[in-house]
Amino acid sequence: MPASIDELAPPGALAKYEPVIGLEVHVQLATATKIFCSCPTSFGAAPNSNVCPVCLGLPGALPVLSREAVELAVRAALALHCEVRPQSRFARKNYFYPDLPKGYQISQYDEPVAEHGWVEIQVNGESKRIGITRVHMEDDAGKSVHDGFRDSSRYSYVDLNRCGTPLIEIVSEPDMRSADEAYSYLTELKQVLQFVEVSTCDMEKGHLRCDANVSVRLKGAGEFGTKTEVKNVNSFRFVRLAIDHEISRQVAILESGGTIHQETRLYNVATGETVGMRSKEHAHDYRYFPEPDLVPLRISDAWMNRIRDSMAELPAEKRARFIADYGLREYDAQVLTQSRAAADFFETVARAAGDPRAAANWVIGDLSGLLNAEGKSIEESPVTAERLGELVRLIAKGELSNKLAKEVFAKMFSTGEAAAVIIEREGLKQISDTGALEAIIEQVLAANGKQVEQYRSGKTTVLGFLVGQVMKASRGQANPGAVNELLKAKLT
Amino acid sequence: MKLTEKDVRYVADLANLTLQPQEVTRMVTELGGILDYVEKLNELDTSDVPPMAQVLYPDDETATLRPDRQHTGLGSEVALANAPLSGAGHFKVPKVIER
């Protein structure tokens, strides 16, 4: 029976309990082909078009493991600080469902590809390590469509394109103590996996799916409470909401003298509640046994080292390097390593600009501002990293004032043109030429006789006003430093 | 190990099979006989023999891996050709209520 809001625990009761949370995350590996056959993994193909005897589970078809899938799984394991097993093996997990034509999932059971890792998250400004129990490889099932067809009341429709898509399942230790910690863990996990290009982690395409194991215990209690599993929540925000709801539901039951039943529950986005699934008595007897059609997976040290050497820098390493090599502030380094794309973009700008700190300011400031306003990602930026770098270099060389640069940048963003093209067309080049500046200064001095008098009688603060007038007369193009020098020389 | 009727019903349930009472009785005898036969292996001392799930010898690295190159699949027409029921490019199965 679904829990209604008044069955949830009051805040006072919640404070007596400590939640214990572990997460199981399924991640789709970024391979071109399926894990055990050469069918494409592309999303959005016509139903049942990317299939072959292997992924259809036709009699006699034999699986052959993808090298790329193994390498991506090992890469993920290394990025999550796991120990990679020299030998792992595949096992059959047996259950019946129409979108599983083989009648079993090929997974790993007693010998997963990697174990004993960790992910570091920030909790109230402090670092906390969340343990990774294991990483194992497996194939995905197909997709059942239960609604939307004329005869959906009588039939389910099955699309087997997704069958055999390579996945890793990352199982955490029950180390999280709040929904917020679970959210941070998922965010960090996603960032790491994207950085090392194990997965695109596109949530909308189901590349990252999460099941949460949740229990509560009285604060100070040694033993874990009975856990429930909240299944298949498809966004990080919903994971947080679902866990919070589940914690509250369990506390309410315990407070009223009830007991928690170990069960699988589904989160209902519309109601914000978790609802128990009707389950068969023996639903969890999967009768695992070693997959006889596949040899054990053996990964030599040499192979593992090759994979390690080919791996991109992790976010934390990149942050440290940005601070040490480019002299960035901690905060800027943090912002620029939110994604691999942002970090790569910044480094290209910095190289072209020759001024990393200015490059960082432009990427975090003006560029992000305009991108956010248009709801674009950095990959979609109309201004390429090279072109932004050129713009920043023009400022560093004194050919463009900051003010003009902002104007030029806005035009670059709307037209996609190079800075030099816009500067040339609009005549926005900074005026540093002494002759040209002197002509403007003469005009300004002639028009502002009163201020000239004041300056000469000792009120030197009017210099700022006069500089401003020159800038205005030059439509902002005069080089402010040069104007300052020339004005002082003229006035004395 | 003595196979019981309860064991037979449990395994039948996992296999989505509905057995008549007389079939259960028969299965106890037949499956029991097979198990007794395999049980003979326990007469051997295998404590020093590592478990083996397949017969290929292990190398340092698994040699039988595929490159990540796509082939053209069967296409939906062929894939669905033997389906008892299909529609809109999908396999159609009697309504599945729960997972």
Tab-separated table of N, CA, C and O in Angstrom, chain B residues 4-86:
chain	number	residue	atom	x	y	z
B	4	THR	N	13.568	-33.962	-2.734
B	4	THR	CA	12.204	-34.052	-2.217
B	4	THR	C	11.213	-33.458	-3.216
B	4	THR	O	11.606	-32.773	-4.160
B	5	GLU	N	9.953	-33.701	-2.964
B	5	GLU	CA	8.901	-33.111	-3.809
B	5	GLU	C	8.946	-31.586	-3.725
B	5	GLU	O	8.678	-30.880	-4.701
B	6	LYS	N	9.311	-31.098	-2.540
B	6	LYS	CA	9.397	-29.646	-2.345
B	6	LYS	C	10.472	-29.056	-3.263
B	6	LYS	O	10.275	-28.003	-3.881
B	7	ASP	N	11.618	-29.776	-3.349
B	7	ASP	CA	12.692	-29.306	-4.237
B	7	ASP	C	12.198	-29.234	-5.681
B	7	ASP	O	12.460	-28.271	-6.392
B	8	VAL	N	11.499	-30.271	-6.111
B	8	VAL	CA	11.018	-30.340	-7.496
B	8	VAL	C	10.060	-29.181	-7.781
B	8	VAL	O	10.164	-28.506	-8.800
B	9	ARG	N	9.149	-28.932	-6.852
B	9	ARG	CA	8.185	-27.833	-7.055
B	9	ARG	C	8.900	-26.488	-7.104
B	9	ARG	O	8.566	-25.615	-7.898
B	10	TYR	N	9.919	-26.330	-6.261
B	10	TYR	CA	10.680	-25.079	-6.219
B	10	TYR	C	11.394	-24.841	-7.549
B	10	TYR	O	11.289	-23.761	-8.149
B	11	VAL	N	12.089	-25.860	-8.039
B	11	VAL	CA	12.838	-25.726	-9.292
B	11	VAL	C	11.868	-25.518	-10.462
B	11	VAL	O	12.126	-24.715	-11.364
B	12	ALA	N	10.725	-26.223	-10.421
B	12	ALA	CA	9.730	-26.072	-11.489
B	12	ALA	C	9.205	-24.642	-11.514
B	12	ALA	O	9.027	-24.044	-12.582
B	13	ASP	N	8.999	-24.083	-10.343
B	13	ASP	CA	8.493	-22.720	-10.247
B	13	ASP	C	9.514	-21.736	-10.838
B	13	ASP	O	9.166	-20.830	-11.602
B	14	LEU	N	10.786	-21.931	-10.494
B	14	LEU	CA	11.834	-21.068	-11.042
B	14	LEU	C	11.899	-21.188	-12.557
B	14	LEU	O	12.222	-20.237	-13.261
B	15	ALA	N	11.604	-22.346	-13.081
B	15	ALA	CA	11.665	-22.588	-14.514
B	15	ALA	C	10.341	-22.260	-15.211
B	15	ALA	O	10.182	-22.547	-16.393
B	16	ASN	N	9.416	-21.637	-14.483
B	16	ASN	CA	8.107	-21.293	-15.045
B	16	ASN	C	7.342	-22.510	-15.547
B	16	ASN	O	6.647	-22.432	-16.551
B	17	LEU	N	7.494	-23.656	-14.893
B	17	LEU	CA	6.800	-24.869	-15.317
B	17	LEU	C	5.673	-25.195	-14.336
B	17	LEU	O	5.836	-25.029	-13.127
B	18	THR	N	4.552	-25.602	-14.888
B	18	THR	CA	3.453	-26.064	-14.047
B	18	THR	C	3.414	-27.588	-14.125
B	18	THR	O	3.217	-28.151	-15.209
B	19	LEU	N	3.627	-28.265	-13.006
B	19	LEU	CA	3.657	-29.733	-13.005
B	19	LEU	C	2.399	-30.289	-12.333
B	19	LEU	O	1.946	-29.776	-11.313
B	20	GLN	N	1.846	-31.341	-12.925
B	20	GLN	CA	0.755	-32.072	-12.292
B	20	GLN	C	1.344	-32.906	-11.155
B	20	GLN	O	2.523	-33.266	-11.199
B	21	PRO	N	0.501	-33.248	-10.140
B	21	PRO	CA	1.033	-34.009	-8.996
B	21	PRO	C	1.775	-35.278	-9.412
B	21	PRO	O	2.843	-35.579	-8.868
B	22	GLN	N	1.217	-36.003	-10.422
B	22	GLN	CA	1.906	-37.249	-10.810
B	22	GLN	C	3.248	-36.962	-11.476
B	22	GLN	O	4.189	-37.743	-11.398
B	23	GLU	N	3.330	-35.772	-12.146
B	23	GLU	CA	4.600	-35.382	-12.760
B	23	GLU	C	5.643	-35.081	-11.685
B	23	GLU	O	6.827	-35.376	-11.845
B	24	VAL	N	5.185	-34.464	-10.608
B	24	VAL	CA	6.115	-34.167	-9.506
B	24	VAL	C	6.713	-35.464	-8.989
B	24	VAL	O	7.927	-35.588	-8.806
B	25	THR	N	5.854	-36.452	-8.795
B	25	THR	CA	6.316	-37.743	-8.294
B	25	THR	C	7.343	-38.357	-9.247
B	25	THR	O	8.401	-38.836	-8.838
B	26	ARG	N	7.024	-38.286	-10.561
B	26	ARG	CA	7.932	-38.854	-11.553
B	26	ARG	C	9.279	-38.121	-11.532
B	26	ARG	O	10.338	-38.733	-11.611
B	27	MET	N	9.217	-36.766	-11.437
B	27	MET	CA	10.445	-35.972	-11.449
B	27	MET	C	11.334	-36.271	-10.245
B	27	MET	O	12.559	-36.261	-10.355
B	28	VAL	N	10.693	-36.534	-9.114
B	28	VAL	CA	11.484	-36.866	-7.924
B	28	VAL	C	12.334	-38.095	-8.228
B	28	VAL	O	13.528	-38.137	-7.938
B	29	THR	N	11.716	-39.089	-8.882
B	29	THR	CA	12.440	-40.317	-9.223
B	29	THR	C	13.501	-40.049	-10.288
B	29	THR	O	14.671	-40.397	-10.129
B	30	GLU	N	13.086	-39.380	-11.386
B	30	GLU	CA	14.005	-39.216	-12.510
B	30	GLU	C	15.157	-38.259	-12.196
B	30	GLU	O	16.325	-38.567	-12.431
B	31	LEU	N	14.814	-37.048	-11.684
B	31	LEU	CA	15.868	-36.093	-11.322
B	31	LEU	C	16.756	-36.657	-10.217
B	31	LEU	O	17.979	-36.502	-10.228
B	32	GLY	N	16.100	-37.352	-9.271
B	32	GLY	CA	16.848	-37.965	-8.171
B	32	GLY	C	17.878	-38.946	-8.699
B	32	GLY	O	19.023	-38.980	-8.236
B	33	GLY	N	17.480	-39.728	-9.713
B	33	GLY	CA	18.397	-40.699	-10.303
B	33	GLY	C	19.606	-40.019	-10.922
B	33	GLY	O	20.748	-40.476	-10.765
B	34	ILE	N	19.348	-38.905	-11.627
B	34	ILE	CA	20.456	-38.169	-12.257
B	34	ILE	C	21.409	-37.645	-11.188
B	34	ILE	O	22.634	-37.765	-11.292
B	35	LEU	N	20.828	-37.065	-10.144
B	35	LEU	CA	21.662	-36.505	-9.075
B	35	LEU	C	22.496	-37.598	-8.399
B	35	LEU	O	23.671	-37.404	-8.097
B	36	ASP	N	21.858	-38.760	-8.196
B	36	ASP	CA	22.589	-39.870	-7.575
B	36	ASP	C	23.779	-40.260	-8.433
B	36	ASP	O	24.867	-40.538	-7.935
B	37	TYR	N	23.545	-40.238	-9.760
B	37	TYR	CA	24.610	-40.620	-10.684
B	37	TYR	C	25.778	-39.637	-10.589
B	37	TYR	O	26.941	-40.037	-10.481
B	38	VAL	N	25.454	-38.337	-10.620
B	38	VAL	CA	26.506	-37.310	-10.552
B	38	VAL	C	27.196	-37.347	-9.185
B	38	VAL	O	28.394	-37.070	-9.067
B	39	GLU	N	26.419	-37.734	-8.203
B	39	GLU	CA	26.931	-37.832	-6.835
B	39	GLU	C	28.176	-38.728	-6.752
B	39	GLU	O	29.033	-38.546	-5.899
B	40	LYS	N	28.260	-39.659	-7.694
B	40	LYS	CA	29.387	-40.595	-7.734
B	40	LYS	C	30.733	-39.869	-7.732
B	40	LYS	O	31.725	-40.347	-7.192
B	41	LEU	N	30.725	-38.634	-8.369
B	41	LEU	CA	31.970	-37.846	-8.441
B	41	LEU	C	32.517	-37.532	-7.049
B	41	LEU	O	33.711	-37.350	-6.869
B	42	ASN	N	31.630	-37.470	-6.080
B	42	ASN	CA	32.069	-37.125	-4.732
B	42	ASN	C	32.913	-38.218	-4.079
B	42	ASN	O	33.509	-38.004	-3.030
B	43	GLU	N	32.969	-39.359	-4.734
B	43	GLU	CA	33.838	-40.422	-4.205
B	43	GLU	C	35.302	-40.062	-4.389
B	43	GLU	O	36.178	-40.580	-3.712
B	44	LEU	N	35.568	-39.144	-5.350
B	44	LEU	CA	36.950	-38.730	-5.593
B	44	LEU	C	37.317	-37.571	-4.672
B	44	LEU	O	36.484	-36.720	-4.368
B	45	ASP	N	38.582	-37.542	-4.268
B	45	ASP	CA	39.061	-36.434	-3.450
B	45	ASP	C	39.532	-35.324	-4.391
B	45	ASP	O	40.554	-35.453	-5.073
B	46	THR	N	38.796	-34.220	-4.461
B	46	THR	CA	39.148	-33.116	-5.369
B	46	THR	C	39.632	-31.880	-4.608
B	46	THR	O	39.662	-30.779	-5.136
B	47	SER	N	40.030	-32.085	-3.344
B	47	SER	CA	40.388	-30.910	-2.532
B	47	SER	C	41.584	-30.143	-3.107
B	47	SER	O	41.712	-28.949	-2.882
B	48	ASP	N	42.464	-30.807	-3.871
B	48	ASP	CA	43.616	-30.110	-4.432
B	48	ASP	C	43.429	-29.726	-5.898
B	48	ASP	O	44.356	-29.247	-6.549
B	49	VAL	N	42.230	-29.931	-6.430
B	49	VAL	CA	41.987	-29.625	-7.846
B	49	VAL	C	41.228	-28.295	-7.938
B	49	VAL	O	40.151	-28.162	-7.353
B	50	PRO	N	41.791	-27.301	-8.653
B	50	PRO	CA	41.068	-26.023	-8.757
B	50	PRO	C	39.794	-26.195	-9.577
B	50	PRO	O	39.755	-26.995	-10.511
B	51	PRO	N	38.726	-25.486	-9.219
B	51	PRO	CA	37.480	-25.597	-9.961
B	51	PRO	C	37.681	-25.170	-11.418
B	51	PRO	O	38.466	-24.266	-11.685
B	52	MET	N	37.024	-25.825	-12.342
B	52	MET	CA	37.188	-25.482	-13.742
B	52	MET	C	35.818	-25.409	-14.404
B	52	MET	O	35.063	-26.370	-14.383
B	53	ALA	N	35.511	-24.245	-14.984
B	53	ALA	CA	34.206	-24.097	-15.611
B	53	ALA	C	34.284	-24.330	-17.103
B	53	ALA	O	33.274	-24.478	-17.774
B	54	GLN	N	35.481	-24.317	-17.672
B	54	GLN	CA	35.648	-24.593	-19.100
B	54	GLN	C	37.024	-25.205	-19.309
B	54	GLN	O	37.871	-25.199	-18.424
B	55	VAL	N	37.253	-25.702	-20.522
B	55	VAL	CA	38.421	-26.558	-20.712
B	55	VAL	C	39.592	-25.869	-21.421
B	55	VAL	O	40.620	-26.476	-21.647
B	56	LEU	N	39.443	-24.593	-21.798
B	56	LEU	CA	40.558	-23.902	-22.451
B	56	LEU	C	41.601	-23.526	-21.400
B	56	LEU	O	41.266	-23.098	-20.314
B	57	TYR	N	42.870	-23.661	-21.766
B	57	TYR	CA	43.886	-23.354	-20.766
B	57	TYR	C	43.993	-21.838	-20.594
B	57	TYR	O	43.782	-21.084	-21.531
B	58	PRO	N	44.314	-21.391	-19.400
B	58	PRO	CA	44.402	-19.958	-19.178
B	58	PRO	C	45.759	-19.405	-19.601
B	58	PRO	O	46.790	-20.008	-19.356
B	59	ASP	N	45.727	-18.256	-20.260
B	59	ASP	CA	46.935	-17.536	-20.618
B	59	ASP	C	47.005	-16.291	-19.724
B	59	ASP	O	46.089	-16.027	-18.959
B	60	ASP	N	48.092	-15.516	-19.842
B	60	ASP	CA	48.226	-14.294	-19.062
B	60	ASP	C	47.132	-13.281	-19.377
B	60	ASP	O	46.670	-12.542	-18.535
B	61	GLU	N	46.805	-13.248	-20.666
B	61	GLU	CA	45.742	-12.365	-21.127
B	61	GLU	C	44.760	-13.195	-21.914
B	61	GLU	O	45.155	-14.086	-22.653
B	62	THR	N	43.467	-12.864	-21.764
B	62	THR	CA	42.466	-13.554	-22.556
B	62	THR	C	42.731	-13.287	-24.031
B	62	THR	O	42.856	-12.132	-24.444
B	63	ALA	N	42.848	-14.350	-24.816
B	63	ALA	CA	43.231	-14.190	-26.216
B	63	ALA	C	42.012	-14.035	-27.122
B	63	ALA	O	42.114	-13.553	-28.240
B	64	THR	N	40.851	-14.435	-26.613
B	64	THR	CA	39.674	-14.473	-27.478
B	64	THR	C	38.798	-13.247	-27.264
B	64	THR	O	37.704	-13.355	-26.728
B	65	LEU	N	39.313	-12.089	-27.652
B	65	LEU	CA	38.510	-10.870	-27.516
B	65	LEU	C	38.237	-10.298	-28.896
B	65	LEU	O	39.008	-10.495	-29.828
B	66	ARG	N	37.141	-9.557	-28.992
B	66	ARG	CA	36.707	-8.967	-30.263
B	66	ARG	C	37.163	-7.530	-30.380
B	66	ARG	O	37.149	-6.807	-29.390
B	67	PRO	N	37.526	-7.068	-31.585
B	67	PRO	CA	37.735	-5.627	-31.771
B	67	PRO	C	36.389	-4.904	-31.769
B	67	PRO	O	35.366	-5.528	-32.051
B	68	ASP	N	36.395	-3.609	-31.471
B	68	ASP	CA	35.151	-2.835	-31.362
B	68	ASP	C	34.710	-2.334	-32.740
B	68	ASP	O	34.614	-1.148	-32.980
B	69	ARG	N	34.479	-3.262	-33.640
B	69	ARG	CA	34.058	-2.901	-35.008
B	69	ARG	C	32.653	-3.409	-35.275
B	69	ARG	O	32.360	-4.580	-35.046
B	70	GLN	N	31.819	-2.519	-35.807
B	70	GLN	CA	30.409	-2.873	-36.000
B	70	GLN	C	30.196	-3.764	-37.221
B	70	GLN	O	30.863	-3.590	-38.227
B	71	HIS	N	29.290	-4.704	-37.087
B	71	HIS	CA	28.798	-5.401	-38.267
B	71	HIS	C	27.364	-4.937	-38.517
B	71	HIS	O	26.774	-4.228	-37.705
B	72	THR	N	26.820	-5.312	-39.660
B	72	THR	CA	25.422	-4.994	-39.905
B	72	THR	C	24.588	-6.116	-39.313
B	72	THR	O	24.854	-7.292	-39.575
B	73	GLY	N	23.644	-5.760	-38.509
B	73	GLY	CA	22.814	-6.756	-37.839
B	73	GLY	C	21.841	-7.410	-38.816
B	73	GLY	O	21.924	-7.211	-40.030
B	74	LEU	N	20.912	-8.173	-38.276
B	74	LEU	CA	19.955	-8.885	-39.123
B	74	LEU	C	18.918	-7.945	-39.723
B	74	LEU	O	18.362	-8.230	-40.778
B	75	GLY	N	18.668	-6.836	-39.024
B	75	GLY	CA	17.558	-5.977	-39.426
B	75	GLY	C	16.271	-6.494	-38.822
B	75	GLY	O	16.149	-7.697	-38.528
B	76	SER	N	15.288	-5.620	-38.656
B	76	SER	CA	14.113	-6.013	-37.878
B	76	SER	C	13.240	-7.035	-38.627
B	76	SER	O	12.609	-7.879	-38.006
B	77	GLU	N	13.239	-6.962	-39.964
B	77	GLU	CA	12.371	-7.880	-40.696
B	77	GLU	C	12.768	-9.339	-40.432
B	77	GLU	O	11.929	-10.181	-40.119
B	78	VAL	N	14.081	-9.590	-40.560
B	78	VAL	CA	14.581	-10.949	-40.304
B	78	VAL	C	14.426	-11.290	-38.824
B	78	VAL	O	14.014	-12.400	-38.467
B	79	ALA	N	14.756	-10.314	-37.965
B	79	ALA	CA	14.705	-10.581	-36.530
B	79	ALA	C	13.308	-10.999	-36.097
B	79	ALA	O	13.138	-11.860	-35.240
B	80	LEU	N	12.295	-10.387	-36.726
B	80	LEU	CA	10.918	-10.645	-36.298
B	80	LEU	C	10.258	-11.795	-37.070
B	80	LEU	O	9.129	-12.186	-36.767
B	81	ALA	N	10.986	-12.328	-38.080
B	81	ALA	CA	10.367	-13.301	-38.987
B	81	ALA	C	9.756	-14.501	-38.268
B	81	ALA	O	8.695	-14.984	-38.650
B	82	ASN	N	10.398	-14.978	-37.229
B	82	ASN	CA	9.889	-16.160	-36.523
B	82	ASN	C	9.067	-15.836	-35.280
B	82	ASN	O	8.711	-16.726	-34.525
B	83	ALA	N	8.815	-14.550	-35.073
B	83	ALA	CA	8.064	-14.180	-33.867
B	83	ALA	C	6.612	-14.608	-34.028
B	83	ALA	O	5.998	-14.347	-35.057
B	84	PRO	N	6.043	-15.289	-33.038
B	84	PRO	CA	4.636	-15.683	-33.130
B	84	PRO	C	3.731	-14.469	-33.301
B	84	PRO	O	2.733	-14.526	-34.005
B	85	LEU	N	4.119	-13.352	-32.666
B	85	LEU	CA	3.309	-12.136	-32.761
B	85	LEU	C	4.260	-10.954	-32.871
B	85	LEU	O	5.233	-10.863	-32.105
B	86	SER	N	3.990	-10.052	-33.822
B	86	SER	CA	4.790	-8.840	-33.867
B	86	SER	C	3.929	-7.694	-34.362
B	86	SER	O	2.841	-7.899	-34.908
